[in-house]
Amino acid sequence: MLTRLFKSGNSLAVRIPKELAFLGPADEVEIERVGNTLVLRPVERETLADVPAIFASFPKSFMAEGREFHEQKERDWSGAFGRKAQEEAQSSAPSASPEKD
């Protein structure tokens, strides 16, 4: 099938005839040069509706023994984003209200 190239901004574009259009919701394509040929492939994004099928594709042996338990470590939250740092930042910030004489 013959079609034409046309200028779109600073790029070249090609019109894909309806008969050759990709079926489905893909609105992006991946393009690759293979020798003297350009290959277009639809980009299919996974959605939440695909999650059950993804889990179903896992082998039965996947995590058959469960997960390893890791003891939670005590964390020091007094760093740059801790309460202490916030209190210090507030006490050193200039007052927003003007002082009265």
CSV table of C-alpha atoms in Angstrom, one decimal:
chain,number,residue,atom,x,y,z
A,1,MET,CA,0.0,0.0,0.0
A,2,LEU,CA,1.4,3.4,-0.9
A,3,THR,CA,1.0,6.5,1.3
A,4,ARG,CA,2.7,9.8,1.5
A,5,LEU,CA,5.1,11.5,4.0
A,6,PHE,CA,4.2,15.0,5.1
A,7,LYS,CA,5.8,17.7,7.2
A,8,SER,CA,4.5,18.1,10.7
A,9,GLY,CA,6.4,20.9,12.5
A,10,ASN,CA,10.1,20.1,12.1
A,11,SER,CA,9.4,16.4,11.7
A,12,LEU,CA,8.3,14.1,8.9
A,13,ALA,CA,5.0,12.2,9.5
A,14,VAL,CA,3.3,9.4,7.7
A,15,ARG,CA,-0.4,8.8,7.4
A,16,ILE,CA,-1.3,5.2,8.4
A,17,PRO,CA,-4.3,4.1,6.3
A,18,LYS,CA,-7.3,2.8,8.3
A,19,GLU,CA,-6.9,-0.7,7.0
A,20,LEU,CA,-3.5,-0.9,8.6
A,21,ALA,CA,-4.3,0.9,11.9
A,22,PHE,CA,-3.5,-0.9,15.1
A,23,LEU,CA,-6.5,-2.4,16.9
A,24,GLY,CA,-6.9,-1.6,20.5
A,25,PRO,CA,-6.3,1.5,22.8
A,26,ALA,CA,-2.6,2.1,21.9
A,27,ASP,CA,-2.1,5.7,21.1
A,28,GLU,CA,1.7,5.5,21.1
A,29,VAL,CA,4.0,3.6,18.8
A,30,GLU,CA,7.6,2.5,19.1
A,31,ILE,CA,9.6,3.1,15.9
A,32,GLU,CA,12.8,1.3,15.0
A,33,ARG,CA,15.0,1.3,11.9
A,34,VAL,CA,16.0,-2.2,10.7
A,35,GLY,CA,18.3,-1.7,7.8
A,36,ASN,CA,16.3,0.3,5.2
A,37,THR,CA,13.0,-0.4,6.9
A,38,LEU,CA,11.1,1.4,9.6
A,39,VAL,CA,9.2,-0.9,12.0
A,40,LEU,CA,6.2,0.5,14.0
A,41,ARG,CA,5.0,-1.4,17.1
A,42,PRO,CA,2.1,-0.3,19.3
A,43,VAL,CA,3.0,0.5,22.9
A,44,GLU,CA,0.6,-1.3,25.2
A,45,ARG,CA,0.4,0.1,28.7
A,46,GLU,CA,-0.5,-2.2,31.6
A,47,THR,CA,-3.4,-1.1,33.7
A,48,LEU,CA,-4.9,-2.3,37.0
A,49,ALA,CA,-7.3,-4.5,34.9
A,50,ASP,CA,-4.2,-6.5,33.9
A,51,VAL,CA,-3.1,-7.3,37.5
A,52,PRO,CA,-5.0,-10.6,37.8
A,53,ALA,CA,-3.6,-11.9,34.6
A,54,ILE,CA,-0.1,-10.9,35.6
A,55,PHE,CA,-0.4,-12.7,39.0
A,56,ALA,CA,-1.9,-15.7,37.2
A,57,SER,CA,1.2,-16.0,35.0
A,58,PHE,CA,3.4,-16.5,38.1
A,59,PRO,CA,4.5,-20.2,38.5
A,60,LYS,CA,3.0,-22.2,41.3
A,61,SER,CA,6.4,-22.4,42.9
A,62,PHE,CA,6.7,-18.6,43.2
A,63,MET,CA,7.1,-17.8,46.9
A,64,ALA,CA,5.8,-21.3,47.8
A,65,GLU,CA,7.7,-21.0,51.1
A,66,GLY,CA,6.3,-17.6,51.8
A,67,ARG,CA,8.3,-14.4,52.5
A,68,GLU,CA,11.3,-14.1,54.8
A,69,PHE,CA,10.5,-12.2,57.9
A,70,HIS,CA,12.8,-9.3,58.6
A,71,GLU,CA,12.8,-7.7,62.1
A,72,GLN,CA,11.9,-4.1,61.9
A,73,LYS,CA,14.7,-1.8,63.0
A,74,GLU,CA,14.2,1.2,65.3
A,75,ARG,CA,14.7,4.3,63.2
A,76,ASP,CA,16.0,7.7,64.2
A,77,TRP,CA,13.5,10.2,63.0
A,78,SER,CA,15.3,13.2,64.6
A,79,GLY,CA,17.2,14.1,61.4
A,80,ALA,CA,16.4,16.8,58.9
A,81,PHE,CA,12.7,16.1,58.7
A,82,GLY,CA,12.1,15.0,62.3
A,83,ARG,CA,10.0,16.9,64.9
A,84,LYS,CA,13.1,18.4,66.5
A,85,ALA,CA,14.3,19.9,63.2
A,86,GLN,CA,10.8,21.3,62.5
A,87,GLU,CA,10.7,22.9,65.9
A,88,GLU,CA,14.1,24.4,65.5
A,89,ALA,CA,13.2,25.8,62.0
A,90,GLN,CA,10.0,27.4,63.5
A,91,SER,CA,11.8,29.0,66.4
A,92,SER,CA,14.5,30.5,64.2
A,93,ALA,CA,12.1,31.7,61.5
A,94,PRO,CA,11.4,35.5,61.5
A,95,SER,CA,8.0,36.4,63.0
A,96,ALA,CA,5.3,36.9,60.4
A,97,SER,CA,3.4,39.5,62.4
A,98,PRO,CA,4.9,43.0,62.8
A,99,GLU,CA,5.9,43.9,66.3
A,100,LYS,CA,3.9,46.7,68.0
A,101,ASP,CA,5.7,49.5,69.8
